[in-house]
């Protein structure tokens, strides 16, 4: 590796781990559906071709602080440690940008890098930052930065297309598909963050802080998770519709929802098995993944969530789960899906 990584003796490392070891099934399914959207290929290629990653990095080099042994050395140690934990090589650069709003993001296509805001660095403790940087390393390992970067560029492009309704709505459709997928990637990368910090309480503290917890001694985490249960168990379909309207424009899932999702995974056998060293490895990944297999895994995940929820709209989605899989298969077939892949 290009940089010497400080090895942690207190935490387990996962050499060669594949993101499929911990990937949320809805993340995979949403990406499979995204790729089946008619016309999305040419749009993504055009935007990717117009993106100048070098200019993006130069912009942060000129206006942010690049983390290293002499600049934010504690953050640099966390950067190297989390990269080592997930076996990410080369290690992405990390920048700290002046912004009071707590936020972290991964940018770039060929050589992604991570950006933290000063508001986030000031808000979180060391384990919170370890969880957050590990979360961003998860985006790098999964290749999410490609689609996230394209989503950002498309959102900028749409503001200049208001005078051209046909083009505008085509871009909006792609943005909507990308946005729905990207919200699901956050669930995957929260799991990557947990694998880096290996303390579910630390991940929960981050979610509490991002929701509004300034003094964690003033927030009861059990009561915070009760908020998630109350949110999930609405009994009026009107509330379900309001939840959809509230979530649609967001780039991230709601904080209490993320917290509950991660704590459920932290209590799962899947998480404990990974900690023992039994996990999928990149060397065993197939070059292509069955579209139908990913869709069925996502449908199972939706149905399991629906079974645990009192939300009436979720119960409707539960009934439609198998229909969604069949319809998505038909869409992919109609719009030129890979025949060999469909036969898997």
PDB file of N, CA and C in Angstrom, residues 110-200:
ATOM      1  N   UNK A 110     -12.969   8.073 -10.420  1.00  0.00           N
ATOM      2  CA  UNK A 110     -11.774   7.230 -10.542  1.00  0.00           C
ATOM      3  C   UNK A 110     -10.949   7.205  -9.255  1.00  0.00           C
ATOM      4  N   UNK A 111     -10.899   8.331  -8.561  1.00  0.00           N
ATOM      5  CA  UNK A 111     -10.108   8.427  -7.339  1.00  0.00           C
ATOM      6  C   UNK A 111     -10.918   9.196  -6.294  1.00  0.00           C
ATOM      7  N   UNK A 112     -11.915   8.547  -5.686  1.00  0.00           N
ATOM      8  CA  UNK A 112     -12.799   9.250  -4.756  1.00  0.00           C
ATOM      9  C   UNK A 112     -12.063   9.746  -3.519  1.00  0.00           C
ATOM     10  N   UNK A 113     -12.547  10.836  -2.963  1.00  0.00           N
ATOM     11  CA  UNK A 113     -12.005  11.376  -1.718  1.00  0.00           C
ATOM     12  C   UNK A 113     -13.150  11.753  -0.796  1.00  0.00           C
ATOM     13  N   UNK A 114     -12.822  11.928   0.486  1.00  0.00           N
ATOM     14  CA  UNK A 114     -13.827  12.140   1.532  1.00  0.00           C
ATOM     15  C   UNK A 114     -13.738  13.576   2.031  1.00  0.00           C
ATOM     16  N   UNK A 115     -14.892  14.175   2.303  1.00  0.00           N
ATOM     17  CA  UNK A 115     -14.947  15.536   2.837  1.00  0.00           C
ATOM     18  C   UNK A 115     -15.792  15.529   4.106  1.00  0.00           C
ATOM     19  N   UNK A 116     -15.240  16.091   5.182  1.00  0.00           N
ATOM     20  CA  UNK A 116     -15.989  16.303   6.428  1.00  0.00           C
ATOM     21  C   UNK A 116     -16.117  17.802   6.652  1.00  0.00           C
ATOM     22  N   UNK A 117     -17.237  18.232   7.204  1.00  0.00           N
ATOM     23  CA  UNK A 117     -17.369  19.647   7.543  1.00  0.00           C
ATOM     24  C   UNK A 117     -16.876  19.885   8.969  1.00  0.00           C
ATOM     25  N   UNK A 118     -16.498  21.129   9.246  1.00  0.00           N
ATOM     26  CA  UNK A 118     -16.045  21.478  10.593  1.00  0.00           C
ATOM     27  C   UNK A 118     -17.171  21.264  11.604  1.00  0.00           C
ATOM     28  N   UNK A 119     -18.409  21.481  11.186  1.00  0.00           N
ATOM     29  CA  UNK A 119     -19.534  21.259  12.081  1.00  0.00           C
ATOM     30  C   UNK A 119     -19.618  19.820  12.546  1.00  0.00           C
ATOM     31  N   UNK A 120     -19.294  18.874  11.660  1.00  0.00           N
ATOM     32  CA  UNK A 120     -19.325  17.466  12.017  1.00  0.00           C
ATOM     33  C   UNK A 120     -18.159  17.106  12.932  1.00  0.00           C
ATOM     34  N   UNK A 121     -16.968  17.596  12.599  1.00  0.00           N
ATOM     35  CA  UNK A 121     -15.780  17.299  13.399  1.00  0.00           C
ATOM     36  C   UNK A 121     -15.959  17.814  14.828  1.00  0.00           C
ATOM     37  N   UNK A 122     -16.579  18.978  14.970  1.00  0.00           N
ATOM     38  CA  UNK A 122     -16.800  19.554  16.299  1.00  0.00           C
ATOM     39  C   UNK A 122     -17.903  18.837  17.065  1.00  0.00           C
ATOM     40  N   UNK A 123     -18.825  18.234  16.361  1.00  0.00           N
ATOM     41  CA  UNK A 123     -19.986  17.613  16.997  1.00  0.00           C
ATOM     42  C   UNK A 123     -19.690  16.238  17.585  1.00  0.00           C
ATOM     43  N   UNK A 124     -18.842  15.441  16.899  1.00  0.00           N
ATOM     44  CA  UNK A 124     -18.680  14.037  17.244  1.00  0.00           C
ATOM     45  C   UNK A 124     -17.444  13.772  18.092  1.00  0.00           C
ATOM     46  N   UNK A 125     -17.521  12.728  18.922  1.00  0.00           N
ATOM     47  CA  UNK A 125     -16.351  12.281  19.667  1.00  0.00           C
ATOM     48  C   UNK A 125     -15.509  11.382  18.762  1.00  0.00           C
ATOM     49  N   UNK A 126     -14.420  10.833  19.306  1.00  0.00           N
ATOM     50  CA  UNK A 126     -13.495  10.058  18.471  1.00  0.00           C
ATOM     51  C   UNK A 126     -14.173   8.832  17.849  1.00  0.00           C
ATOM     52  N   UNK A 127     -14.940   8.093  18.649  1.00  0.00           N
ATOM     53  CA  UNK A 127     -15.607   6.920  18.088  1.00  0.00           C
ATOM     54  C   UNK A 127     -16.687   7.316  17.094  1.00  0.00           C
ATOM     55  N   UNK A 128     -17.314   8.463  17.324  1.00  0.00           N
ATOM     56  CA  UNK A 128     -18.291   8.953  16.360  1.00  0.00           C
ATOM     57  C   UNK A 128     -17.636   9.273  15.032  1.00  0.00           C
ATOM     58  N   UNK A 129     -16.449   9.880  15.080  1.00  0.00           N
ATOM     59  CA  UNK A 129     -15.708  10.169  13.851  1.00  0.00           C
ATOM     60  C   UNK A 129     -15.200   8.882  13.200  1.00  0.00           C
ATOM     61  N   UNK A 130     -14.813   7.908  14.010  1.00  0.00           N
ATOM     62  CA  UNK A 130     -14.379   6.612  13.461  1.00  0.00           C
ATOM     63  C   UNK A 130     -15.549   5.966  12.715  1.00  0.00           C
ATOM     64  N   UNK A 131     -16.726   6.004  13.310  1.00  0.00           N
ATOM     65  CA  UNK A 131     -17.920   5.454  12.659  1.00  0.00           C
ATOM     66  C   UNK A 131     -18.208   6.198  11.355  1.00  0.00           C
ATOM     67  N   UNK A 132     -18.128   7.522  11.386  1.00  0.00           N
ATOM     68  CA  UNK A 132     -18.472   8.336  10.212  1.00  0.00           C
ATOM     69  C   UNK A 132     -17.470   8.145   9.085  1.00  0.00           C
ATOM     70  N   UNK A 133     -16.181   8.165   9.407  1.00  0.00           N
ATOM     71  CA  UNK A 133     -15.170   7.959   8.364  1.00  0.00           C
ATOM     72  C   UNK A 133     -15.271   6.536   7.822  1.00  0.00           C
ATOM     73  N   UNK A 134     -15.552   5.559   8.706  1.00  0.00           N
ATOM     74  CA  UNK A 134     -15.764   4.189   8.249  1.00  0.00           C
ATOM     75  C   UNK A 134     -16.968   4.089   7.323  1.00  0.00           C
ATOM     76  N   UNK A 135     -18.013   4.851   7.625  1.00  0.00           N
ATOM     77  CA  UNK A 135     -19.191   4.928   6.755  1.00  0.00           C
ATOM     78  C   UNK A 135     -18.789   5.410   5.357  1.00  0.00           C
ATOM     79  N   UNK A 136     -17.978   6.463   5.300  1.00  0.00           N
ATOM     80  CA  UNK A 136     -17.545   6.990   4.000  1.00  0.00           C
ATOM     81  C   UNK A 136     -16.619   6.008   3.287  1.00  0.00           C
ATOM     82  N   UNK A 137     -15.785   5.286   4.039  1.00  0.00           N
ATOM     83  CA  UNK A 137     -14.964   4.235   3.424  1.00  0.00           C
ATOM     84  C   UNK A 137     -15.850   3.164   2.791  1.00  0.00           C
ATOM     85  N   UNK A 138     -17.010   2.921   3.396  1.00  0.00           N
ATOM     86  CA  UNK A 138     -17.961   1.986   2.821  1.00  0.00           C
ATOM     87  C   UNK A 138     -18.447   2.448   1.461  1.00  0.00           C
ATOM     88  N   UNK A 139     -18.695   3.766   1.326  1.00  0.00           N
ATOM     89  CA  UNK A 139     -19.082   4.305   0.019  1.00  0.00           C
ATOM     90  C   UNK A 139     -17.979   4.063  -1.012  1.00  0.00           C
ATOM     91  N   UNK A 140     -16.726   4.263  -0.596  1.00  0.00           N
ATOM     92  CA  UNK A 140     -15.596   4.051  -1.513  1.00  0.00           C
ATOM     93  C   UNK A 140     -15.526   2.590  -1.927  1.00  0.00           C
ATOM     94  N   UNK A 141     -15.616   1.682  -0.961  1.00  0.00           N
ATOM     95  CA  UNK A 141     -15.471   0.257  -1.240  1.00  0.00           C
ATOM     96  C   UNK A 141     -16.592  -0.250  -2.147  1.00  0.00           C
ATOM     97  N   UNK A 142     -17.796   0.279  -1.976  1.00  0.00           N
ATOM     98  CA  UNK A 142     -18.937  -0.167  -2.771  1.00  0.00           C
ATOM     99  C   UNK A 142     -19.024   0.517  -4.130  1.00  0.00           C
ATOM    100  N   UNK A 143     -18.196   1.528  -4.354  1.00  0.00           N
ATOM    101  CA  UNK A 143     -18.269   2.250  -5.622  1.00  0.00           C
ATOM    102  C   UNK A 143     -19.447   3.196  -5.709  1.00  0.00           C
ATOM    103  N   UNK A 144     -19.998   3.589  -4.564  1.00  0.00           N
ATOM    104  CA  UNK A 144     -21.148   4.492  -4.555  1.00  0.00           C
ATOM    105  C   UNK A 144     -20.806   5.886  -5.059  1.00  0.00           C
ATOM    106  N   UNK A 145     -19.542   6.269  -4.940  1.00  0.00           N
ATOM    107  CA  UNK A 145     -19.161   7.645  -5.269  1.00  0.00           C
ATOM    108  C   UNK A 145     -19.490   7.988  -6.716  1.00  0.00           C
ATOM    109  N   UNK A 146     -19.420   6.993  -7.603  1.00  0.00           N
ATOM    110  CA  UNK A 146     -19.734   7.234  -9.023  1.00  0.00           C
ATOM    111  C   UNK A 146     -21.137   7.801  -9.167  1.00  0.00           C
ATOM    112  N   UNK A 147     -22.125   7.077  -8.632  1.00  0.00           N
ATOM    113  CA  UNK A 147     -23.510   7.497  -8.810  1.00  0.00           C
ATOM    114  C   UNK A 147     -23.841   8.729  -7.968  1.00  0.00           C
ATOM    115  N   UNK A 148     -23.225   8.835  -6.802  1.00  0.00           N
ATOM    116  CA  UNK A 148     -23.453  10.013  -5.963  1.00  0.00           C
ATOM    117  C   UNK A 148     -22.947  11.267  -6.669  1.00  0.00           C
ATOM    118  N   UNK A 149     -21.769  11.179  -7.273  1.00  0.00           N
ATOM    119  CA  UNK A 149     -21.202  12.319  -7.988  1.00  0.00           C
ATOM    120  C   UNK A 149     -22.091  12.701  -9.167  1.00  0.00           C
ATOM    121  N   UNK A 150     -22.559  11.693  -9.891  1.00  0.00           N
ATOM    122  CA  UNK A 150     -23.437  11.959 -11.025  1.00  0.00           C
ATOM    123  C   UNK A 150     -24.747  12.588 -10.549  1.00  0.00           C
ATOM    124  N   UNK A 151     -25.282  12.117  -9.421  1.00  0.00           N
ATOM    125  CA  UNK A 151     -26.501  12.702  -8.856  1.00  0.00           C
ATOM    126  C   UNK A 151     -26.303  14.180  -8.556  1.00  0.00           C
ATOM    127  N   UNK A 152     -25.163  14.522  -7.943  1.00  0.00           N
ATOM    128  CA  UNK A 152     -24.881  15.931  -7.644  1.00  0.00           C
ATOM    129  C   UNK A 152     -24.844  16.763  -8.919  1.00  0.00           C
ATOM    130  N   UNK A 153     -24.180  16.228  -9.961  1.00  0.00           N
ATOM    131  CA  UNK A 153     -24.064  16.981 -11.212  1.00  0.00           C
ATOM    132  C   UNK A 153     -25.435  17.158 -11.882  1.00  0.00           C
ATOM    133  N   UNK A 154     -26.250  16.111 -11.846  1.00  0.00           N
ATOM    134  CA  UNK A 154     -27.578  16.198 -12.456  1.00  0.00           C
ATOM    135  C   UNK A 154     -28.450  17.223 -11.721  1.00  0.00           C
ATOM    136  N   UNK A 155     -28.311  17.292 -10.422  1.00  0.00           N
ATOM    137  CA  UNK A 155     -29.101  18.259  -9.662  1.00  0.00           C
ATOM    138  C   UNK A 155     -28.698  19.683 -10.026  1.00  0.00           C
ATOM    139  N   UNK A 156     -27.422  19.881 -10.349  1.00  0.00           N
ATOM    140  CA  UNK A 156     -26.973  21.193 -10.800  1.00  0.00           C
ATOM    141  C   UNK A 156     -27.477  21.479 -12.214  1.00  0.00           C
ATOM    142  N   UNK A 157     -27.445  20.434 -13.070  1.00  0.00           N
ATOM    143  CA  UNK A 157     -27.874  20.606 -14.455  1.00  0.00           C
ATOM    144  C   UNK A 157     -29.347  20.977 -14.547  1.00  0.00           C
ATOM    145  N   UNK A 158     -30.183  20.370 -13.693  1.00  0.00           N
ATOM    146  CA  UNK A 158     -31.627  20.575 -13.832  1.00  0.00           C
ATOM    147  C   UNK A 158     -32.034  22.036 -13.639  1.00  0.00           C
ATOM    148  N   UNK A 159     -31.271  22.792 -12.832  1.00  0.00           N
ATOM    149  CA  UNK A 159     -31.637  24.184 -12.593  1.00  0.00           C
ATOM    150  C   UNK A 159     -31.483  25.045 -13.848  1.00  0.00           C
ATOM    151  N   UNK A 160     -30.660  24.585 -14.782  1.00  0.00           N
ATOM    152  CA  UNK A 160     -30.492  25.336 -16.014  1.00  0.00           C
ATOM    153  C   UNK A 160     -31.378  24.847 -17.142  1.00  0.00           C
ATOM    154  N   UNK A 161     -32.298  23.904 -16.829  1.00  0.00           N
ATOM    155  CA  UNK A 161     -33.125  23.322 -17.886  1.00  0.00           C
ATOM    156  C   UNK A 161     -34.610  23.638 -17.713  1.00  0.00           C
ATOM    157  N   UNK A 162     -34.932  24.580 -16.827  1.00  0.00           N
ATOM    158  CA  UNK A 162     -36.325  24.899 -16.586  1.00  0.00           C
ATOM    159  C   UNK A 162     -37.042  25.386 -17.828  1.00  0.00           C
ATOM    160  N   UNK A 163     -36.316  25.992 -18.773  1.00  0.00           N
ATOM    161  CA  UNK A 163     -36.931  26.502 -19.993  1.00  0.00           C
ATOM    162  C   UNK A 163     -37.214  25.404 -21.007  1.00  0.00           C
ATOM    163  N   UNK A 164     -36.717  24.171 -20.726  1.00  0.00           N
ATOM    164  CA  UNK A 164     -36.863  23.067 -21.669  1.00  0.00           C
ATOM    165  C   UNK A 164     -37.600  21.923 -20.973  1.00  0.00           C
ATOM    166  N   UNK A 165     -38.946  21.963 -20.943  1.00  0.00           N
ATOM    167  CA  UNK A 165     -39.719  21.021 -20.137  1.00  0.00           C
ATOM    168  C   UNK A 165     -39.416  19.558 -20.394  1.00  0.00           C
ATOM    169  N   UNK A 166     -39.263  19.151 -21.668  1.00  0.00           N
ATOM    170  CA  UNK A 166     -39.033  17.734 -21.957  1.00  0.00           C
ATOM    171  C   UNK A 166     -37.717  17.268 -21.342  1.00  0.00           C
ATOM    172  N   UNK A 167     -36.665  18.024 -21.581  1.00  0.00           N
ATOM    173  CA  UNK A 167     -35.365  17.676 -21.012  1.00  0.00           C
ATOM    174  C   UNK A 167     -35.385  17.717 -19.497  1.00  0.00           C
ATOM    175  N   UNK A 168     -36.096  18.700 -18.946  1.00  0.00           N
ATOM    176  CA  UNK A 168     -36.161  18.858 -17.494  1.00  0.00           C
ATOM    177  C   UNK A 168     -36.775  17.626 -16.836  1.00  0.00           C
ATOM    178  N   UNK A 169     -37.901  17.170 -17.373  1.00  0.00           N
ATOM    179  CA  UNK A 169     -38.579  16.043 -16.738  1.00  0.00           C
ATOM    180  C   UNK A 169     -37.827  14.736 -16.939  1.00  0.00           C
ATOM    181  N   UNK A 170     -37.105  14.610 -18.025  1.00  0.00           N
ATOM    182  CA  UNK A 170     -36.273  13.421 -18.210  1.00  0.00           C
ATOM    183  C   UNK A 170     -35.173  13.372 -17.140  1.00  0.00           C
ATOM    184  N   UNK A 171     -34.542  14.528 -16.910  1.00  0.00           N
ATOM    185  CA  UNK A 171     -33.506  14.612 -15.879  1.00  0.00           C
ATOM    186  C   UNK A 171     -34.108  14.348 -14.502  1.00  0.00           C
ATOM    187  N   UNK A 172     -35.312  14.895 -14.246  1.00  0.00           N
ATOM    188  CA  UNK A 172     -35.965  14.702 -12.950  1.00  0.00           C
ATOM    189  C   UNK A 172     -36.221  13.221 -12.688  1.00  0.00           C
ATOM    190  N   UNK A 173     -36.602  12.476 -13.720  1.00  0.00           N
ATOM    191  CA  UNK A 173     -36.878  11.053 -13.544  1.00  0.00           C
ATOM    192  C   UNK A 173     -35.616  10.309 -13.119  1.00  0.00           C
ATOM    193  N   UNK A 174     -34.500  10.645 -13.761  1.00  0.00           N
ATOM    194  CA  UNK A 174     -33.240   9.990 -13.413  1.00  0.00           C
ATOM    195  C   UNK A 174     -32.807  10.387 -12.008  1.00  0.00           C
ATOM    196  N   UNK A 175     -32.971  11.673 -11.659  1.00  0.00           N
ATOM    197  CA  UNK A 175     -32.617  12.145 -10.311  1.00  0.00           C
ATOM    198  C   UNK A 175     -33.427  11.409  -9.254  1.00  0.00           C
ATOM    199  N   UNK A 176     -34.726  11.221  -9.525  1.00  0.00           N
ATOM    200  CA  UNK A 176     -35.584  10.527  -8.567  1.00  0.00           C
ATOM    201  C   UNK A 176     -35.107   9.092  -8.345  1.00  0.00           C
ATOM    202  N   UNK A 177     -34.745   8.398  -9.444  1.00  0.00           N
ATOM    203  CA  UNK A 177     -34.266   7.024  -9.332  1.00  0.00           C
ATOM    204  C   UNK A 177     -32.938   6.970  -8.577  1.00  0.00           C
ATOM    205  N   UNK A 178     -32.038   7.879  -8.904  1.00  0.00           N
ATOM    206  CA  UNK A 178     -30.750   7.937  -8.209  1.00  0.00           C
ATOM    207  C   UNK A 178     -30.933   8.260  -6.724  1.00  0.00           C
ATOM    208  N   UNK A 179     -31.836   9.200  -6.432  1.00  0.00           N
ATOM    209  CA  UNK A 179     -32.056   9.605  -5.046  1.00  0.00           C
ATOM    210  C   UNK A 179     -32.592   8.474  -4.202  1.00  0.00           C
ATOM    211  N   UNK A 180     -33.557   7.720  -4.728  1.00  0.00           N
ATOM    212  CA  UNK A 180     -34.115   6.588  -3.984  1.00  0.00           C
ATOM    213  C   UNK A 180     -33.029   5.551  -3.711  1.00  0.00           C
ATOM    214  N   UNK A 181     -32.210   5.258  -4.739  1.00  0.00           N
ATOM    215  CA  UNK A 181     -31.119   4.298  -4.530  1.00  0.00           C
ATOM    216  C   UNK A 181     -30.129   4.811  -3.491  1.00  0.00           C
ATOM    217  N   UNK A 182     -29.749   6.111  -3.594  1.00  0.00           N
ATOM    218  CA  UNK A 182     -28.695   6.598  -2.712  1.00  0.00           C
ATOM    219  C   UNK A 182     -29.129   6.592  -1.252  1.00  0.00           C
ATOM    220  N   UNK A 183     -30.421   6.828  -0.987  1.00  0.00           N
ATOM    221  CA  UNK A 183     -30.886   6.742   0.399  1.00  0.00           C
ATOM    222  C   UNK A 183     -30.661   5.339   0.956  1.00  0.00           C
ATOM    223  N   UNK A 184     -30.781   4.325   0.102  1.00  0.00           N
ATOM    224  CA  UNK A 184     -30.561   2.955   0.559  1.00  0.00           C
ATOM    225  C   UNK A 184     -29.084   2.667   0.805  1.00  0.00           C
ATOM    226  N   UNK A 185     -28.213   3.327   0.046  1.00  0.00           N
ATOM    227  CA  UNK A 185     -26.782   3.084   0.267  1.00  0.00           C
ATOM    228  C   UNK A 185     -26.352   3.530   1.657  1.00  0.00           C
ATOM    229  N   UNK A 186     -27.040   4.510   2.222  1.00  0.00           N
ATOM    230  CA  UNK A 186     -26.693   4.989   3.559  1.00  0.00           C
ATOM    231  C   UNK A 186     -26.867   3.879   4.595  1.00  0.00           C
ATOM    232  N   UNK A 187     -27.850   3.005   4.385  1.00  0.00           N
ATOM    233  CA  UNK A 187     -28.053   1.890   5.304  1.00  0.00           C
ATOM    234  C   UNK A 187     -26.896   0.903   5.210  1.00  0.00           C
ATOM    235  N   UNK A 188     -26.429   0.658   3.986  1.00  0.00           N
ATOM    236  CA  UNK A 188     -25.257  -0.198   3.794  1.00  0.00           C
ATOM    237  C   UNK A 188     -24.036   0.390   4.486  1.00  0.00           C
ATOM    238  N   UNK A 189     -23.806   1.681   4.281  1.00  0.00           N
ATOM    239  CA  UNK A 189     -22.567   2.294   4.780  1.00  0.00           C
ATOM    240  C   UNK A 189     -22.598   2.539   6.284  1.00  0.00           C
ATOM    241  N   UNK A 190     -23.785   2.633   6.867  1.00  0.00           N
ATOM    242  CA  UNK A 190     -23.857   2.628   8.334  1.00  0.00           C
ATOM    243  C   UNK A 190     -23.312   1.303   8.868  1.00  0.00           C
ATOM    244  N   UNK A 191     -23.582   0.232   8.155  1.00  0.00           N
ATOM    245  CA  UNK A 191     -23.042  -1.076   8.556  1.00  0.00           C
ATOM    246  C   UNK A 191     -21.520  -1.093   8.429  1.00  0.00           C
ATOM    247  N   UNK A 192     -20.998  -0.483   7.359  1.00  0.00           N
ATOM    248  CA  UNK A 192     -19.538  -0.387   7.213  1.00  0.00           C
ATOM    249  C   UNK A 192     -18.950   0.417   8.365  1.00  0.00           C
ATOM    250  N   UNK A 193     -19.622   1.509   8.744  1.00  0.00           N
ATOM    251  CA  UNK A 193     -19.161   2.309   9.878  1.00  0.00           C
ATOM    252  C   UNK A 193     -19.143   1.507  11.164  1.00  0.00           C
ATOM    253  N   UNK A 194     -20.167   0.671  11.366  1.00  0.00           N
ATOM    254  CA  UNK A 194     -20.213  -0.163  12.566  1.00  0.00           C
ATOM    255  C   UNK A 194     -19.087  -1.182  12.565  1.00  0.00           C
ATOM    256  N   UNK A 195     -18.775  -1.749  11.399  1.00  0.00           N
ATOM    257  CA  UNK A 195     -17.668  -2.701  11.332  1.00  0.00           C
ATOM    258  C   UNK A 195     -16.342  -2.033  11.684  1.00  0.00           C
ATOM    259  N   UNK A 196     -16.242  -0.731  11.433  1.00  0.00           N
ATOM    260  CA  UNK A 196     -15.014  -0.005  11.767  1.00  0.00           C
ATOM    261  C   UNK A 196     -14.936   0.344  13.252  1.00  0.00           C
ATOM    262  N   UNK A 197     -16.048   0.752  13.834  1.00  0.00           N
ATOM    263  CA  UNK A 197     -16.013   1.160  15.245  1.00  0.00           C
ATOM    264  C   UNK A 197     -16.271  -0.020  16.177  1.00  0.00           C
ATOM    265  N   UNK A 198     -17.051  -1.009  15.690  1.00  0.00           N
ATOM    266  CA  UNK A 198     -17.352  -2.236  16.441  1.00  0.00           C
ATOM    267  C   UNK A 198     -17.952  -1.952  17.809  1.00  0.00           C
ATOM    268  N   UNK A 199     -18.791  -0.919  17.855  1.00  0.00           N
ATOM    269  CA  UNK A 199     -19.507  -0.535  19.076  1.00  0.00           C
ATOM    270  C   UNK A 199     -20.859   0.053  18.661  1.00  0.00           C
ATOM    271  N   UNK A 200     -21.951  -0.736  18.763  1.00  0.00           N
ATOM    272  CA  UNK A 200     -23.254  -0.226  18.337  1.00  0.00           C
ATOM    273  C   UNK A 200     -23.659   1.069  19.034  1.00  0.00           C
TER     274      UNK A 200
END
